mmCIF file of C-alpha atoms in Angstrom:
data_model
loop_
_atom_site.group_PDB
_atom_site.id
_atom_site.type_symbol
_atom_site.label_atom_id
_atom_site.label_comp_id
_atom_site.label_asym_id
_atom_site.label_seq_id
_atom_site.Cartn_x
_atom_site.Cartn_y
_atom_site.Cartn_z
ATOM 1 C CA MET A 1 135.627 32.978 90.793
ATOM 2 C CA LEU A 2 134.542 35.972 88.320
ATOM 3 C CA VAL A 3 130.961 34.832 87.868
ATOM 4 C CA PHE A 4 130.563 34.365 91.248
ATOM 5 C CA LYS A 5 131.468 38.029 91.725
ATOM 6 C CA LYS A 6 129.283 39.140 89.158
ATOM 7 C CA LEU A 7 126.522 37.055 90.619
ATOM 8 C CA ASN A 8 127.267 39.064 94.037
ATOM 9 C CA SER A 9 127.256 42.762 92.221
ATOM 10 C CA LEU A 10 124.008 41.831 90.335
ATOM 11 C CA ASN A 11 122.523 40.597 93.859
ATOM 12 C CA VAL A 12 123.485 43.875 95.230
ATOM 13 C CA LYS A 13 122.231 45.878 93.004
ATOM 14 C CA ILE A 14 118.797 44.779 92.720
ATOM 15 C CA ILE A 15 118.665 44.374 96.610
ATOM 16 C CA THR A 16 119.127 48.553 96.300
ATOM 17 C CA HIS A 17 117.168 48.737 94.133
ATOM 18 C CA LEU A 18 114.549 46.812 95.588
ATOM 19 C CA LYS A 19 115.408 48.941 98.997
ATOM 20 C CA GLU A 20 114.986 52.457 97.147
ATOM 21 C CA LYS A 21 112.328 51.692 94.319
ATOM 22 C CA LEU A 22 108.395 51.493 96.050
ATOM 23 C CA TRP A 23 107.098 50.474 92.655
ATOM 24 C CA LEU A 24 109.842 47.935 92.410
ATOM 25 C CA LYS A 25 108.768 46.533 95.822
ATOM 26 C CA ILE A 26 105.288 46.471 95.162
ATOM 27 C CA PHE A 27 105.722 44.927 91.345
ATOM 28 C CA VAL A 28 107.100 42.066 93.364
ATOM 29 C CA GLY A 29 104.794 41.689 95.861
ATOM 30 C CA MET A 30 102.225 41.673 93.558
ATOM 31 C CA LEU A 31 103.799 38.675 91.696
ATOM 32 C CA THR A 32 104.670 36.463 94.477
ATOM 33 C CA GLY A 33 101.114 37.038 95.505
ATOM 34 C CA ILE A 34 99.812 35.906 92.375
ATOM 35 C CA LEU A 35 102.536 32.731 91.980
ATOM 36 C CA THR A 36 101.194 32.034 95.330
ATOM 37 C CA GLY A 37 97.601 32.841 95.029
ATOM 38 C CA ILE A 38 97.970 29.901 91.880
ATOM 39 C CA LEU A 39 99.836 27.644 94.202
ATOM 40 C CA LEU A 40 97.005 28.081 96.955
ATOM 41 C CA GLY A 41 93.951 27.454 94.452
ATOM 42 C CA SER A 42 91.566 25.048 93.851
ATOM 43 C CA ASP A 43 92.906 24.994 90.130
ATOM 44 C CA LEU A 44 96.103 22.744 90.939
ATOM 45 C CA SER A 45 94.814 20.943 94.166
ATOM 46 C CA LEU A 46 98.265 21.298 95.796
ATOM 47 C CA VAL A 47 96.734 22.208 99.167
ATOM 48 C CA ASN A 48 93.738 21.096 101.030
ATOM 49 C CA ARG A 49 91.132 23.592 100.575
ATOM 50 C CA ASN A 50 90.594 24.506 104.153
ATOM 51 C CA VAL A 51 94.133 24.636 104.828
ATOM 52 C CA ALA A 52 94.914 27.005 101.670
ATOM 53 C CA GLN A 53 91.766 29.306 103.045
ATOM 54 C CA LEU A 54 93.237 29.648 106.880
ATOM 55 C CA THR A 55 96.368 30.373 105.025
ATOM 56 C CA THR A 56 95.514 33.047 102.594
ATOM 57 C CA SER A 57 93.175 34.030 105.436
ATOM 58 C CA TRP A 58 96.737 35.210 107.295
ATOM 59 C CA LEU A 59 98.279 36.586 104.250
ATOM 60 C CA VAL A 60 95.862 38.785 103.227
ATOM 61 C CA MET A 61 96.040 40.555 107.104
ATOM 62 C CA PRO A 62 98.854 43.154 106.134
ATOM 63 C CA GLY A 63 96.677 44.198 103.275
ATOM 64 C CA LEU A 64 93.593 44.446 105.486
ATOM 65 C CA ILE A 65 95.569 46.696 108.050
ATOM 66 C CA PHE A 66 96.946 48.519 105.094
ATOM 67 C CA ILE A 67 93.398 49.584 103.732
ATOM 68 C CA ASN A 68 92.273 50.251 107.080
ATOM 69 C CA LEU A 69 94.685 52.690 108.099
ATOM 70 C CA LEU A 70 94.438 54.695 105.147
ATOM 71 C CA GLN A 71 90.637 54.589 105.177
ATOM 72 C CA MET A 72 91.113 55.505 109.096
ATOM 73 C CA ILE A 73 93.432 58.728 108.219
ATOM 74 C CA MET A 74 91.900 59.761 104.652
ATOM 75 C CA ILE A 75 89.051 61.636 106.181
ATOM 76 C CA PRO A 76 91.518 64.157 108.724
ATOM 77 C CA LEU A 77 94.244 64.120 105.862
ATOM 78 C CA ILE A 78 91.627 65.343 102.882
ATOM 79 C CA CYS A 79 90.069 67.931 105.036
ATOM 80 C CA SER A 80 93.082 69.254 106.628
ATOM 81 C CA SER A 81 94.567 69.442 102.958
ATOM 82 C CA ILE A 82 91.646 70.673 101.296
ATOM 83 C CA ILE A 83 91.293 73.501 104.182
ATOM 84 C CA LEU A 84 94.810 74.478 104.104
ATOM 85 C CA GLY A 85 95.342 74.312 100.235
ATOM 86 C CA ILE A 86 92.335 76.837 99.718
ATOM 87 C CA CYS A 87 94.125 79.207 102.650
ATOM 88 C CA SER A 88 97.508 79.023 100.949
ATOM 89 C CA ALA A 89 96.304 81.108 98.096
ATOM 90 C CA GLU A 90 95.927 84.151 100.031
ATOM 91 C CA ASN A 91 92.789 85.433 98.776
ATOM 92 C CA ILE A 92 89.361 85.374 97.209
ATOM 93 C CA GLU A 93 90.220 85.652 93.999
ATOM 94 C CA ASN A 94 92.786 83.220 93.552
ATOM 95 C CA VAL A 95 90.779 80.531 94.830
ATOM 96 C CA LYS A 96 87.788 81.911 91.954
ATOM 97 C CA LYS A 97 91.126 81.271 89.587
ATOM 98 C CA LEU A 98 92.071 78.004 90.398
ATOM 99 C CA GLY A 99 88.014 76.687 90.883
ATOM 100 C CA ILE A 100 87.614 77.473 87.364
ATOM 101 C CA GLY A 101 90.786 76.166 86.057
ATOM 102 C CA THR A 102 90.181 73.036 87.690
ATOM 103 C CA LEU A 103 86.078 72.847 87.061
ATOM 104 C CA ILE A 104 87.616 72.908 83.101
ATOM 105 C CA TYR A 105 90.174 70.496 83.525
ATOM 106 C CA PHE A 106 87.871 68.260 85.350
ATOM 107 C CA VAL A 107 85.112 68.239 83.026
ATOM 108 C CA PHE A 108 87.133 68.218 79.862
ATOM 109 C CA THR A 109 89.207 64.816 81.001
ATOM 110 C CA THR A 110 85.953 62.971 82.472
ATOM 111 C CA PHE A 111 84.549 63.809 78.995
ATOM 112 C CA ILE A 112 87.177 61.828 77.285
ATOM 113 C CA ALA A 113 87.167 59.109 80.262
ATOM 114 C CA VAL A 114 83.280 58.560 79.844
ATOM 115 C CA THR A 115 83.781 58.499 75.930
ATOM 116 C CA ILE A 116 86.663 56.336 75.919
ATOM 117 C CA GLY A 117 84.667 54.190 78.770
ATOM 118 C CA ILE A 118 81.483 54.097 76.920
ATOM 119 C CA ALA A 119 82.990 53.577 73.224
ATOM 120 C CA LEU A 120 84.880 50.213 74.400
ATOM 121 C CA SER A 121 81.878 48.961 76.208
ATOM 122 C CA LEU A 122 79.552 49.299 73.412
ATOM 123 C CA TRP A 123 82.472 48.171 70.782
ATOM 124 C CA LEU A 124 83.860 45.187 72.878
ATOM 125 C CA GLU A 125 80.811 44.290 75.144
ATOM 126 C CA PRO A 126 82.567 42.820 77.833
ATOM 127 C CA GLY A 127 79.617 42.328 80.101
ATOM 128 C CA LYS A 128 78.347 40.050 77.627
ATOM 129 C CA SER A 129 81.050 37.427 78.171
ATOM 130 C CA THR A 130 79.775 34.517 79.784
ATOM 131 C CA ILE A 131 80.992 33.891 83.120
ATOM 132 C CA GLN A 132 80.674 30.323 83.818
ATOM 133 C CA ILE A 133 82.772 27.477 85.265
ATOM 134 C CA LYS A 134 81.584 24.299 85.434
ATOM 135 C CA ASN A 135 77.943 25.066 84.248
ATOM 136 C CA THR A 136 78.128 27.364 87.336
ATOM 137 C CA THR A 137 77.081 31.185 86.782
ATOM 138 C CA VAL A 138 79.448 32.741 89.072
ATOM 139 C CA ASN A 139 78.077 36.325 88.991
ATOM 140 C CA SER A 140 74.555 35.513 89.165
ATOM 141 C CA ASN A 141 73.079 38.562 91.698
ATOM 142 C CA ILE A 142 74.272 41.458 89.943
ATOM 143 C CA PRO A 143 72.891 44.427 91.479
ATOM 144 C CA SER A 144 71.002 46.480 89.387
ATOM 145 C CA PRO A 145 71.672 48.819 87.663
ATOM 146 C CA THR A 146 71.665 52.819 89.192
ATOM 147 C CA GLU A 147 68.513 54.480 88.542
ATOM 148 C CA ILE A 148 68.937 57.486 86.344
ATOM 149 C CA PRO A 149 67.361 60.810 87.576
ATOM 150 C CA THR A 150 65.131 62.541 85.978
ATOM 151 C CA LEU A 151 65.418 66.250 85.348
ATOM 152 C CA ASP A 152 62.743 67.392 88.180
ATOM 153 C CA ARG A 153 65.410 65.038 90.540
ATOM 154 C CA TYR A 154 68.440 67.431 89.984
ATOM 155 C CA PRO A 155 67.767 70.064 91.981
ATOM 156 C CA GLU A 156 67.329 67.634 94.972
ATOM 157 C CA LEU A 157 70.245 65.925 93.630
ATOM 158 C CA PHE A 158 72.445 68.967 93.944
ATOM 159 C CA MET A 159 70.912 70.141 97.349
ATOM 160 C CA SER A 160 72.378 66.544 98.354
ATOM 161 C CA PHE A 161 76.021 67.665 97.992
ATOM 162 C CA PHE A 162 75.181 70.051 100.538
ATOM 163 C CA PRO A 163 75.302 68.315 104.270
ATOM 164 C CA LYS A 164 72.837 69.141 106.880
ATOM 165 C CA ASN A 165 75.075 67.671 109.698
ATOM 166 C CA PRO A 166 78.927 67.506 108.359
ATOM 167 C CA PHE A 167 79.809 65.313 111.160
ATOM 168 C CA LEU A 168 77.122 62.828 110.272
ATOM 169 C CA SER A 169 78.370 62.517 106.903
ATOM 170 C CA ILE A 170 82.059 62.355 108.410
ATOM 171 C CA THR A 171 81.049 59.089 110.123
ATOM 172 C CA GLN A 172 79.216 57.555 107.266
ATOM 173 C CA GLY A 173 82.311 58.129 105.023
ATOM 174 C CA GLU A 174 80.121 60.455 102.462
ATOM 175 C CA MET A 175 83.335 62.175 100.792
ATOM 176 C CA LEU A 176 81.766 64.338 98.303
ATOM 177 C CA ASN A 177 79.786 66.012 101.863
ATOM 178 C CA VAL A 178 82.917 66.164 103.431
ATOM 179 C CA ILE A 179 84.846 68.152 100.157
ATOM 180 C CA VAL A 180 82.200 70.490 100.025
ATOM 181 C CA PHE A 181 81.834 71.100 103.673
ATOM 182 C CA SER A 182 86.148 71.696 103.792
ATOM 183 C CA ILE A 183 86.144 73.671 100.553
ATOM 184 C CA LEU A 184 83.325 76.347 102.563
ATOM 185 C CA LEU A 185 85.109 76.042 105.644
ATOM 186 C CA GLY A 186 88.608 76.795 103.739
ATOM 187 C CA ILE A 187 86.737 79.750 102.058
ATOM 188 C CA ALA A 188 85.091 81.120 105.015
ATOM 189 C CA ILE A 189 88.482 80.772 107.159
ATOM 190 C CA LEU A 190 90.427 83.050 104.405
ATOM 191 C CA SER A 191 88.032 85.378 104.434
ATOM 192 C CA ILE A 192 88.685 86.155 108.276
ATOM 193 C CA SER A 193 91.555 88.107 109.546
ATOM 194 C CA LYS A 194 95.055 86.322 109.533
ATOM 195 C CA ASP A 195 95.145 86.978 113.647
ATOM 196 C CA LEU A 196 91.879 85.265 113.730
ATOM 197 C CA SER A 197 92.666 82.475 111.287
ATOM 198 C CA LYS A 198 96.618 81.296 112.509
ATOM 199 C CA PRO A 199 95.529 79.187 115.541
ATOM 200 C CA ILE A 200 93.374 77.099 113.421
ATOM 201 C CA LEU A 201 95.358 77.128 110.499
ATOM 202 C CA GLU A 202 98.218 75.739 112.932
ATOM 203 C CA ILE A 203 96.350 72.812 114.500
ATOM 204 C CA LEU A 204 95.255 71.891 110.654
ATOM 205 C CA ASN A 205 98.902 71.671 109.680
ATOM 206 C CA SER A 206 99.630 69.745 112.732
ATOM 207 C CA VAL A 207 96.396 67.415 111.668
ATOM 208 C CA PHE A 208 98.346 67.175 108.299
ATOM 209 C CA GLN A 209 101.716 66.425 109.045
ATOM 210 C CA ILE A 210 100.194 63.717 111.715
ATOM 211 C CA SER A 211 98.121 62.281 109.045
ATOM 212 C CA MET A 212 101.011 61.923 106.575
ATOM 213 C CA LYS A 213 103.113 60.150 109.105
ATOM 214 C CA ILE A 214 100.599 57.637 109.555
ATOM 215 C CA VAL A 215 100.915 57.005 105.686
ATOM 216 C CA ASN A 216 104.163 56.491 105.728
ATOM 217 C CA TRP A 217 103.689 54.016 108.582
ATOM 218 C CA ALA A 218 100.894 52.333 106.597
ATOM 219 C CA MET A 219 103.489 52.881 103.346
ATOM 220 C CA ALA A 220 105.544 49.823 105.045
ATOM 221 C CA LEU A 221 103.210 47.809 104.744
ATOM 222 C CA THR A 222 102.694 48.124 100.998
ATOM 223 C CA PRO A 223 104.477 45.551 99.389
ATOM 224 C CA PHE A 224 103.230 42.913 101.701
ATOM 225 C CA ALA A 225 99.707 44.232 101.914
ATOM 226 C CA VAL A 226 99.864 43.690 97.836
ATOM 227 C CA PHE A 227 101.280 40.072 98.276
ATOM 228 C CA GLY A 228 98.800 39.335 100.746
ATOM 229 C CA LEU A 229 95.474 41.145 98.649
ATOM 230 C CA MET A 230 96.740 39.512 95.448
ATOM 231 C CA SER A 231 97.202 35.592 97.254
ATOM 232 C CA LYS A 232 93.809 36.045 98.688
ATOM 233 C CA ALA A 233 92.098 37.362 95.492
ATOM 234 C CA ILE A 234 94.017 34.870 92.793
ATOM 235 C CA SER A 235 93.332 31.793 95.065
ATOM 236 C CA SER A 236 89.278 32.871 95.865
ATOM 237 C CA ILE A 237 88.872 33.403 91.987
ATOM 238 C CA GLY A 238 91.023 30.641 90.510
ATOM 239 C CA VAL A 239 93.052 30.901 87.471
ATOM 240 C CA GLU A 240 89.978 29.296 84.946
ATOM 241 C CA LEU A 241 87.980 32.428 86.373
ATOM 242 C CA LEU A 242 90.508 34.683 85.147
ATOM 243 C CA ILE A 243 90.777 33.296 82.024
ATOM 244 C CA THR A 244 87.095 33.784 81.404
ATOM 245 C CA LEU A 245 86.953 36.938 82.565
ATOM 246 C CA GLY A 246 90.009 37.768 79.942
ATOM 247 C CA VAL A 247 87.621 39.898 77.705
ATOM 248 C CA TYR A 248 86.700 42.097 80.499
ATOM 249 C CA MET A 249 90.563 42.340 81.659
ATOM 250 C CA SER A 250 91.251 43.206 78.322
ATOM 251 C CA VAL A 251 88.982 45.731 77.983
ATOM 252 C CA VAL A 252 89.949 47.355 81.189
ATOM 253 C CA LEU A 253 93.683 47.545 80.380
ATOM 254 C CA LEU A 254 92.855 49.254 76.758
ATOM 255 C CA GLY A 255 91.116 51.939 78.139
ATOM 256 C CA LEU A 256 93.779 52.520 80.799
ATOM 257 C CA VAL A 257 96.105 52.686 77.971
ATOM 258 C CA SER A 258 94.145 55.046 75.993
ATOM 259 C CA ILE A 259 93.529 57.111 79.287
ATOM 260 C CA LEU A 260 97.593 57.108 79.358
ATOM 261 C CA GLY A 261 97.808 58.267 76.201
ATOM 262 C CA VAL A 262 95.429 61.069 76.851
ATOM 263 C CA TYR A 263 97.555 62.228 79.587
ATOM 264 C CA SER A 264 100.635 62.230 78.073
ATOM 265 C CA ILE A 265 99.041 64.643 75.847
ATOM 266 C CA ILE A 266 98.017 66.583 78.205
ATOM 267 C CA LEU A 267 101.602 66.470 80.181
ATOM 268 C CA ILE A 268 103.385 67.318 76.729
ATOM 269 C CA PHE A 269 101.323 70.335 75.491
ATOM 270 C CA LEU A 270 99.509 72.195 78.714
ATOM 271 C CA ALA A 271 102.458 70.465 81.441
ATOM 272 C CA LYS A 272 105.306 70.758 79.699
ATOM 273 C CA ARG A 273 106.519 67.860 81.322
ATOM 274 C CA ASN A 274 108.080 64.360 79.939
ATOM 275 C CA PRO A 275 105.139 61.785 80.255
ATOM 276 C CA ILE A 276 108.071 59.062 80.640
ATOM 277 C CA GLY A 277 109.485 60.699 83.937
ATOM 278 C CA PHE A 278 105.887 61.881 85.178
ATOM 279 C CA PHE A 279 104.484 58.441 85.278
ATOM 280 C CA SER A 280 107.678 56.873 86.368
ATOM 281 C CA LYS A 281 107.377 59.123 89.645
ATOM 282 C CA ILE A 282 103.760 57.703 90.057
ATOM 283 C CA ALA A 283 104.449 54.138 89.434
ATOM 284 C CA GLY A 284 104.282 53.184 92.765
ATOM 285 C CA LEU A 285 100.858 54.314 92.926
ATOM 286 C CA GLN A 286 99.549 52.973 90.360
ATOM 287 C CA LEU A 287 100.496 49.592 91.031
ATOM 288 C CA LEU A 288 99.542 50.334 94.147
ATOM 289 C CA ALA A 289 95.772 51.283 92.864
ATOM 290 C CA PHE A 290 95.644 47.994 90.461
ATOM 291 C CA SER A 291 96.348 45.637 93.327
ATOM 292 C CA THR A 292 94.485 47.304 95.762
ATOM 293 C CA SER A 293 91.102 48.346 93.680
ATOM 294 C CA SER A 294 90.340 50.997 96.288
ATOM 295 C CA SER A 295 90.235 54.562 95.638
ATOM 296 C CA ALA A 296 89.495 55.385 99.093
ATOM 297 C CA ALA A 297 92.718 53.496 100.253
ATOM 298 C CA VAL A 298 95.053 55.379 97.541
ATOM 299 C CA MET A 299 93.742 58.775 97.961
ATOM 300 C CA PRO A 300 96.077 59.356 101.250
ATOM 301 C CA VAL A 301 98.706 57.789 99.044
ATOM 302 C CA SER A 302 97.877 60.257 95.687
ATOM 303 C CA ILE A 303 98.562 63.005 97.958
ATOM 304 C CA GLN A 304 101.753 61.747 99.360
ATOM 305 C CA THR A 305 102.704 61.068 95.683
ATOM 306 C CA ALA A 306 101.821 64.648 94.138
ATOM 307 C CA THR A 307 103.532 66.235 97.189
ATOM 308 C CA GLU A 308 106.665 64.337 97.533
ATOM 309 C CA ASN A 309 107.120 62.993 94.085
ATOM 310 C CA LEU A 310 105.617 65.211 91.885
ATOM 311 C CA GLY A 311 106.293 68.699 93.844
ATOM 312 C CA VAL A 312 102.913 70.030 93.635
ATOM 313 C CA LYS A 313 102.124 72.501 95.559
ATOM 314 C CA LYS A 314 99.199 72.892 98.519
ATOM 315 C CA ILE A 315 96.966 74.885 96.603
ATOM 316 C CA SER A 316 96.554 72.301 93.520
ATOM 317 C CA ARG A 317 96.971 69.221 95.798
ATOM 318 C CA SER A 318 93.879 69.917 97.700
ATOM 319 C CA LEU A 319 91.726 69.524 94.568
ATOM 320 C CA SER A 320 93.746 67.104 92.737
ATOM 321 C CA PHE A 321 92.087 63.798 94.339
ATOM 322 C CA LEU A 322 88.632 65.138 92.632
ATOM 323 C CA SER A 323 89.595 62.770 89.601
ATOM 324 C CA GLU A 324 89.334 59.862 91.624
ATOM 325 C CA LEU A 325 85.037 60.736 91.220
ATOM 326 C CA ARG A 326 85.038 59.815 87.278
ATOM 327 C CA SER A 327 85.919 55.692 87.916
ATOM 328 C CA ILE A 328 82.255 55.806 88.841
ATOM 329 C CA TRP A 329 80.941 56.522 85.475
ATOM 330 C CA THR A 330 81.473 53.711 83.211
ATOM 331 C CA GLU A 331 80.686 50.903 85.814
ATOM 332 C CA PRO A 332 76.296 51.003 85.128
ATOM 333 C CA LEU A 333 77.251 50.350 81.222
ATOM 334 C CA PHE A 334 79.217 47.185 82.314
ATOM 335 C CA THR A 335 76.489 46.340 85.082
ATOM 336 C CA LYS A 336 73.229 46.651 82.228
ATOM 337 C CA GLN A 337 75.496 44.274 79.579
ATOM 338 C CA SER A 338 75.758 41.753 82.473
ATOM 339 C CA GLN A 339 72.162 41.584 83.550
ATOM 340 C CA GLN A 340 71.134 41.131 79.404
ATOM 341 C CA SER A 341 73.748 38.498 78.907
ATOM 342 C CA SER A 342 72.246 36.740 82.227
#
């Protein structure tokens, strides 16, 4: 009888944690998704392949809806957040100080991330690992590496940051152009009188609150989204290929651990915060990023996590997501190594 009471108490604690901890829900969804993907995969051959594909196509639906919802709301959320953040600085001088500090931090952390990425890639060469199963090359159609612009192309590259038609940039999802337009619009609104800017700021605040409400609705799907996405990915790729990609996955994890170490040092010496407490508050966000592999989908959740879990002010929140851009730096090196090996 005592054993049953202890089990019941443990069950209640687990259910309570699952209700309160988003990261735990995501973790459980990820684990169950991996197990389901293995059971439905071709490695074990427990389920007919057509039946397995049909099953995973239904299981992945919450994940696709989740990503589409976040991508749908990303533009209005980010635009309103940037403009409100800049206008909350109250004057142009504060914006200049914030811009210079953000630029220095961005360049510094990006330089470290690039250095770690290049060092690990050149040292371990994950792109040269043979990705073959049963004599069939899986990654045979690798896209050509991005052409490095010459010195005379840099003015043209710089001018491309400024959109000729911001609405076209919005419809095409050109985030850098949208960000530049939003920053300029925020500075312009801050430069006019408060009587003139008050109506547009009230509208933008309403847009931001509405966007965050939709993000909250999407977050209710998170565990099911992660479960479906992982089930689909594992059943399609297969365990054997995952083992073959072990070198690449190990390099990625080693790089992530290195980055966590760098951010821990920044948190301790610059932000004067406990890294363990900080990372525990963003654990759900990190697991979501790992399972979806979509910066666009995670970006709205990043803003929500920063404001609700970390208590970041609007002025800091508006530029916090710029660190997402550094993720594209090390991709060409891996692509080049893969081409050399093939």
